[in-house]
C-alpha cells in the first residue's frame, strides 16, 4: 500500500509540474498548431497514467566489488559507542553477490544492523497511509461510476431517438463515402447535438431536428465533414484515455485542465483539416456554429446544454468564438519551425519521463562487461554526509601529537583517504564475520551449557527458562513449516515440465529445508507473530553493543519523546487503575453494552490502553490528562435515577473500538510481557536512556499497547510465502501452473540461492545434531528434535551476530590504543604498515575520484 501511495504521489507531482510547464509555454509561445498542442497535452496526461514506469539502467557509476559497496561498521573499544563508519545510512539490500554470500554460509551471520523501534510509533503512519489510499480509491470509483451512469443514461436517451429523414441520411452517407467510410446511423433529437456518440452497438450521429432544418445544404455539409473528421481520427477513444488518466487524479485540477485543453485541441484539429481540404465547407461550418449558439440560447429545455463526457464528441464544445475566427481564415497562421522543434522535443521528453525510470548502475570495466576485481583496479564508493561526519568525529579523537596517528588524521581529511579507510574496514569486517560464523556453534554451546567430565552437556541454570521457550517455539515453528511445505507441494504438483525453470521451481518447493531457508532469509528465523512484530517495532531504536543492546546514541528527538510518552502513560495508567473502576461503578447496567463497558473499565488492560490514548498530547501533565479523560466521559453521559448512561451513538462507536483493543491486550499481554522481559534482560542498563526503556519494557504500558496492536488475525506465514510465490506464476492448461516468462530469470536465481542455503542448512543441522546427542537431558534433546534443531540454528545465527560485533571491538583494539584519561585514540606502532597501505590505496583512488567527480 505504501508503494501504491508513493507511485501515486510521484505521478501527481510529475503531472502537475508538466501541466504548469506546458500551460506556461502554450501561452508564452502562442502555439496555434492544433496537432502540436494536442500531442504535447497528451504527453502531459500520460504523466498521470503511468503510475509504474519501466526501469532502464544507465551504466554511469564506476564498477566496484560487492564488498566495497556494502555498509561497514566498526565500534571502537573504549571510544564513543556510536563511532560507526558507514557507507550509507540504509540497511543492506540483496545484490548480485547474495548467491556468493549464501554459498559461503553468510546467512549465519547477517549483515543487517539490528535497529529497533517502539511498538506503536509507526502504527499511526500506517493507518494514515491506508486512509489516504482508501479516500483516493473511493474518489476514483465515484468518478468512474458517475461517468458510467451518465454514459448509460445518454445511451438510453439515444435509443429512443428517431432516424433522420432519408435526405439527411443520404447527405451523411455521401460525405462518408468520399472518405471511404461506412456512414454510422444518423438520429434526430429535440435539441441535443450535433454530436458523434459511440454506443456499444456502434457510432451514431445525433443532430437537433429544428436546428438541422434551419441550416442550408452548404452548412450541413460543413458540420458533417467536421464530425466525419472526429470519426476518422478516433477521437472518442483518445478522449477515453485522457479521461481515464484524469480520473486517477480526480482531486487534481491540473489533470482536468489538461483534458479540457486536449478536447479543445481535437475540435481545432478537425476544424483545421476542414479549412485546408474544403474552405467552402469550413465557412459553412463557421456560420452553422453561429446559428448553433443562437439555437442553444433559445432553448428552454434542459438537454440544450453541451453534452460532454465519455463516448461523446460534441460540436458545440467551447470556445466557439475562436473556432469561428479560425474557420474563416483561409490560410491559418502556423507556428515557426523553432517552435515546432522545441515542442516536439518537449513532447518526446515528457513521453520518456512518463514511461521510463532511469537508474544509475555500475559501468562495465571492459568491453565484455565483466567487472574488474578490486585488487586489479581501484574502485570508488560514495560516502553519505552522515558517514563523513562520523569520520570527522573520529578524527577529532585522534592523538595528532603522535606522528603515525597524525598521518592517519591527514589521510582521513581527504575524500580518497576516507574511501580507502572504509574499504579497508569492509575487508577486515568480512574476516571477522567469517571467524564469527566458524565459532558460532561452540560459542553458543559455551553460553548455555556446561561440559561434564564425561563430555556431556548440562544446561546452565540461567538458561533453563530460555530452553523452555525453545521447546515452546519449536512446536510453533514446526506447525508453520508443515503448513508451508503442504502449500508449496500443492503448487509444485501443478507445475508443468515445459521448461528448466519450472523444474527448478518444483525442486526448490519440494526441498525439505527450503521452507526454513525462506523463514531465515525473509523473516529472520521468526515464525511467531510476537517476535515478528516486536522485532520490526524495536529495530529503529536499539543497536547491539557487544553482547548487549543499547538505545542508538544518535536517536532522533521524536523517538526520545516516544520513550518519555511511555513513561508518562505508565504514570497515568497507575492512577487510572484506581479511578477507572470507581468511575465505572457510577454507570447503570441498563443493557448489555453498558455491562460490557463497565467490565472493560475494570480490566487492568483498559487503564494502559486509555493511558496511551490520553497522553498523545505532550503538553499535558499527568493530572491534566486524567481530568480531561473524565471530562470527556461526563460529556457523553447523562444522569438517570439508576446511574449514568451513554446515549451518544458516536461515542459508543469509539467505546466499542476501545473495548476491542482492551480485549486483545488482556488476552495476549502475558506472552508479550514475557518476550519483552527477555529483551529487557538483553539491554545494557548502564546507559541511562537504555535503562529508561528497559524499565518500560518490564513494567510499563508498552506491553499492553503491543498486545493490542499485534496483527494475529492477519498473520499466516505460510500464506504470505505462498502468496509471494504465486506472483511469479501463471495458469496454463487444465489447472496447471508455470513460471511467468518475465519472472523466469529472477526465479532461476532465487531457486539457486535457496538450494545453496538449503545445503548449508543441512550441513549445520548435522552439527546441531551432534550438540543434541551430547545433551545429558535426553528429554530436552528429544523435545528439540525435528523443527527444534532448526530453531536452535536460528538462535545460533543470532548469537553469531552478537559475536560478530564483539569481534569488531577486538579488531578496533588491535588498531588503536586508548588513553583512559583523555579518551584519545593513538595508532598502535605495529600498525604502521597498515596506515602505509591505506595511503597508497588513497593515491590510487585520487585519480578516479578527480576523474569521476561531477
mmCIF file of C-alpha atoms in Angstrom, residues 266-430:
data_model
loop_
_atom_site.group_PDB
_atom_site.id
_atom_site.type_symbol
_atom_site.label_atom_id
_atom_site.label_comp_id
_atom_site.label_asym_id
_atom_site.label_seq_id
_atom_site.Cartn_x
_atom_site.Cartn_y
_atom_site.Cartn_z
ATOM 1 C CA UNK A 266 -9.307 17.947 -31.031
ATOM 2 C CA UNK A 267 -12.020 20.362 -32.154
ATOM 3 C CA UNK A 268 -9.412 22.765 -33.527
ATOM 4 C CA UNK A 269 -7.683 19.948 -35.383
ATOM 5 C CA UNK A 270 -10.887 18.869 -37.133
ATOM 6 C CA UNK A 271 -11.671 22.489 -37.954
ATOM 7 C CA UNK A 272 -8.158 22.950 -39.378
ATOM 8 C CA UNK A 273 -8.497 19.851 -41.545
ATOM 9 C CA UNK A 274 -11.761 21.197 -42.902
ATOM 10 C CA UNK A 275 -10.215 24.623 -43.607
ATOM 11 C CA UNK A 276 -7.355 23.060 -45.582
ATOM 12 C CA UNK A 277 -9.369 20.483 -47.583
ATOM 13 C CA UNK A 278 -12.660 22.317 -48.219
ATOM 14 C CA UNK A 279 -12.581 26.093 -47.464
ATOM 15 C CA UNK A 280 -16.189 26.496 -48.617
ATOM 16 C CA UNK A 281 -17.391 23.826 -46.201
ATOM 17 C CA UNK A 282 -15.309 25.461 -43.463
ATOM 18 C CA UNK A 283 -17.171 28.748 -43.950
ATOM 19 C CA UNK A 284 -20.436 26.819 -43.836
ATOM 20 C CA UNK A 285 -19.350 25.248 -40.529
ATOM 21 C CA UNK A 286 -18.464 28.689 -39.153
ATOM 22 C CA UNK A 287 -21.901 30.102 -39.967
ATOM 23 C CA UNK A 288 -23.573 26.963 -38.557
ATOM 24 C CA UNK A 289 -21.668 27.456 -35.291
ATOM 25 C CA UNK A 290 -23.054 30.992 -35.006
ATOM 26 C CA UNK A 291 -26.565 29.629 -35.548
ATOM 27 C CA UNK A 292 -25.851 26.849 -33.025
ATOM 28 C CA UNK A 293 -25.130 29.432 -30.326
ATOM 29 C CA UNK A 294 -28.371 31.249 -31.088
ATOM 30 C CA UNK A 295 -30.242 27.957 -31.168
ATOM 31 C CA UNK A 296 -28.857 26.771 -27.813
ATOM 32 C CA UNK A 297 -29.680 30.081 -26.111
ATOM 33 C CA UNK A 298 -33.259 29.976 -27.435
ATOM 34 C CA UNK A 299 -33.983 26.528 -25.915
ATOM 35 C CA UNK A 300 -35.642 26.301 -22.528
ATOM 36 C CA UNK A 301 -35.358 22.532 -22.099
ATOM 37 C CA UNK A 302 -32.508 21.015 -20.065
ATOM 38 C CA UNK A 303 -30.805 18.963 -22.779
ATOM 39 C CA UNK A 304 -29.980 22.077 -24.772
ATOM 40 C CA UNK A 305 -26.698 22.242 -22.838
ATOM 41 C CA UNK A 306 -23.490 20.895 -24.388
ATOM 42 C CA UNK A 307 -23.262 17.160 -23.659
ATOM 43 C CA UNK A 308 -19.709 16.155 -22.761
ATOM 44 C CA UNK A 309 -18.146 13.057 -21.289
ATOM 45 C CA UNK A 310 -17.015 9.554 -22.208
ATOM 46 C CA UNK A 311 -18.094 8.404 -25.665
ATOM 47 C CA UNK A 312 -19.200 11.851 -26.911
ATOM 48 C CA UNK A 313 -17.675 14.388 -29.323
ATOM 49 C CA UNK A 314 -19.892 17.461 -29.278
ATOM 50 C CA UNK A 315 -19.524 20.093 -31.994
ATOM 51 C CA UNK A 316 -20.753 22.747 -29.572
ATOM 52 C CA UNK A 317 -17.675 22.462 -27.348
ATOM 53 C CA UNK A 318 -16.390 25.951 -26.364
ATOM 54 C CA UNK A 319 -14.818 28.354 -27.147
ATOM 55 C CA UNK A 320 -16.970 28.882 -30.252
ATOM 56 C CA UNK A 321 -15.834 32.458 -30.964
ATOM 57 C CA UNK A 322 -12.207 31.469 -31.521
ATOM 58 C CA UNK A 323 -13.254 28.470 -33.592
ATOM 59 C CA UNK A 324 -15.346 30.646 -35.900
ATOM 60 C CA UNK A 325 -12.421 33.049 -36.336
ATOM 61 C CA UNK A 326 -10.030 30.235 -37.223
ATOM 62 C CA UNK A 327 -12.515 28.697 -39.684
ATOM 63 C CA UNK A 328 -12.957 31.952 -41.579
ATOM 64 C CA UNK A 329 -9.194 32.271 -42.158
ATOM 65 C CA UNK A 330 -8.488 30.508 -45.423
ATOM 66 C CA UNK A 331 -4.757 30.349 -44.655
ATOM 67 C CA UNK A 332 -4.372 29.812 -40.925
ATOM 68 C CA UNK A 333 -1.166 31.136 -39.418
ATOM 69 C CA UNK A 334 1.275 28.382 -38.500
ATOM 70 C CA UNK A 335 3.988 28.182 -35.880
ATOM 71 C CA UNK A 336 7.640 28.730 -36.687
ATOM 72 C CA UNK A 337 9.988 25.818 -37.243
ATOM 73 C CA UNK A 338 11.831 26.556 -33.978
ATOM 74 C CA UNK A 339 8.589 26.487 -32.009
ATOM 75 C CA UNK A 340 7.595 23.203 -33.600
ATOM 76 C CA UNK A 341 11.006 21.652 -32.963
ATOM 77 C CA UNK A 342 11.024 22.842 -29.367
ATOM 78 C CA UNK A 343 7.566 21.402 -28.618
ATOM 79 C CA UNK A 344 8.372 18.142 -30.389
ATOM 80 C CA UNK A 345 11.441 17.733 -28.158
ATOM 81 C CA UNK A 346 9.336 18.675 -25.122
ATOM 82 C CA UNK A 347 6.710 16.080 -26.053
ATOM 83 C CA UNK A 348 9.406 13.430 -26.519
ATOM 84 C CA UNK A 349 10.919 14.317 -23.154
ATOM 85 C CA UNK A 350 7.578 14.102 -21.384
ATOM 86 C CA UNK A 351 6.886 10.772 -23.077
ATOM 87 C CA UNK A 352 10.234 9.414 -21.890
ATOM 88 C CA UNK A 353 9.673 10.650 -18.343
ATOM 89 C CA UNK A 354 6.196 9.103 -18.229
ATOM 90 C CA UNK A 355 7.269 5.652 -19.410
ATOM 91 C CA UNK A 356 10.876 5.200 -18.264
ATOM 92 C CA UNK A 357 12.561 5.322 -14.867
ATOM 93 C CA UNK A 358 16.304 5.802 -15.249
ATOM 94 C CA UNK A 359 18.626 4.153 -12.725
ATOM 95 C CA UNK A 360 22.355 4.760 -12.461
ATOM 96 C CA UNK A 361 24.282 1.475 -12.218
ATOM 97 C CA UNK A 362 27.902 0.431 -12.313
ATOM 98 C CA UNK A 363 29.523 0.616 -15.727
ATOM 99 C CA UNK A 364 31.357 -2.460 -17.054
ATOM 100 C CA UNK A 365 35.078 -2.264 -16.667
ATOM 101 C CA UNK A 366 35.872 -3.638 -20.131
ATOM 102 C CA UNK A 367 34.260 -4.496 -23.423
ATOM 103 C CA UNK A 368 32.809 -7.850 -22.356
ATOM 104 C CA UNK A 369 31.048 -6.277 -19.420
ATOM 105 C CA UNK A 370 32.943 -8.189 -16.769
ATOM 106 C CA UNK A 371 33.806 -6.466 -13.550
ATOM 107 C CA UNK A 372 37.421 -5.920 -12.673
ATOM 108 C CA UNK A 373 38.438 -7.365 -9.300
ATOM 109 C CA UNK A 374 39.211 -4.862 -6.621
ATOM 110 C CA UNK A 375 42.828 -5.952 -6.402
ATOM 111 C CA UNK A 376 43.426 -5.104 -10.070
ATOM 112 C CA UNK A 377 41.778 -1.720 -10.292
ATOM 113 C CA UNK A 378 40.862 0.856 -7.663
ATOM 114 C CA UNK A 379 37.139 1.092 -7.075
ATOM 115 C CA UNK A 380 35.120 4.051 -5.955
ATOM 116 C CA UNK A 381 32.370 4.281 -3.388
ATOM 117 C CA UNK A 382 30.208 7.156 -2.255
ATOM 118 C CA UNK A 383 30.113 8.052 1.419
ATOM 119 C CA UNK A 384 26.993 9.690 2.811
ATOM 120 C CA UNK A 385 27.112 13.006 4.633
ATOM 121 C CA UNK A 386 26.479 11.272 7.958
ATOM 122 C CA UNK A 387 29.324 8.840 7.301
ATOM 123 C CA UNK A 388 31.669 11.724 6.612
ATOM 124 C CA UNK A 389 30.502 13.449 9.802
ATOM 125 C CA UNK A 390 31.226 10.286 11.778
ATOM 126 C CA UNK A 391 34.691 10.056 10.257
ATOM 127 C CA UNK A 392 35.297 13.680 11.191
ATOM 128 C CA UNK A 393 34.190 12.824 14.730
ATOM 129 C CA UNK A 394 36.741 10.014 14.738
ATOM 130 C CA UNK A 395 39.443 12.431 13.546
ATOM 131 C CA UNK A 396 38.641 14.687 16.490
ATOM 132 C CA UNK A 397 39.570 11.864 18.855
ATOM 133 C CA UNK A 398 42.895 11.052 17.220
ATOM 134 C CA UNK A 399 46.098 11.958 19.076
ATOM 135 C CA UNK A 400 47.834 14.168 16.499
ATOM 136 C CA UNK A 401 50.928 14.520 18.727
ATOM 137 C CA UNK A 402 51.816 11.009 17.606
ATOM 138 C CA UNK A 403 53.414 11.016 14.143
ATOM 139 C CA UNK A 404 51.740 7.850 12.875
ATOM 140 C CA UNK A 405 48.345 8.930 14.171
ATOM 141 C CA UNK A 406 48.837 12.378 12.623
ATOM 142 C CA UNK A 407 49.460 10.704 9.258
ATOM 143 C CA UNK A 408 46.175 8.789 9.592
ATOM 144 C CA UNK A 409 44.415 12.021 10.600
ATOM 145 C CA UNK A 410 45.723 13.795 7.477
ATOM 146 C CA UNK A 411 44.671 10.823 5.372
ATOM 147 C CA UNK A 412 41.107 10.944 6.716
ATOM 148 C CA UNK A 413 40.924 14.648 5.861
ATOM 149 C CA UNK A 414 40.814 13.743 2.150
ATOM 150 C CA UNK A 415 37.916 12.127 0.308
ATOM 151 C CA UNK A 416 40.139 9.440 -1.192
ATOM 152 C CA UNK A 417 41.510 8.648 2.262
ATOM 153 C CA UNK A 418 38.005 8.275 3.681
ATOM 154 C CA UNK A 419 37.053 5.928 0.828
ATOM 155 C CA UNK A 420 40.237 3.880 1.283
ATOM 156 C CA UNK A 421 39.670 3.634 5.048
ATOM 157 C CA UNK A 422 36.047 2.487 4.561
ATOM 158 C CA UNK A 423 37.179 -0.128 2.025
ATOM 159 C CA UNK A 424 39.774 -1.493 4.460
ATOM 160 C CA UNK A 425 37.130 -1.725 7.161
ATOM 161 C CA UNK A 426 34.979 -3.764 4.769
ATOM 162 C CA UNK A 427 37.757 -6.300 4.262
ATOM 163 C CA UNK A 428 38.505 -6.551 7.953
ATOM 164 C CA UNK A 429 34.827 -6.886 8.765
ATOM 165 C CA UNK A 430 34.500 -9.758 6.281
#
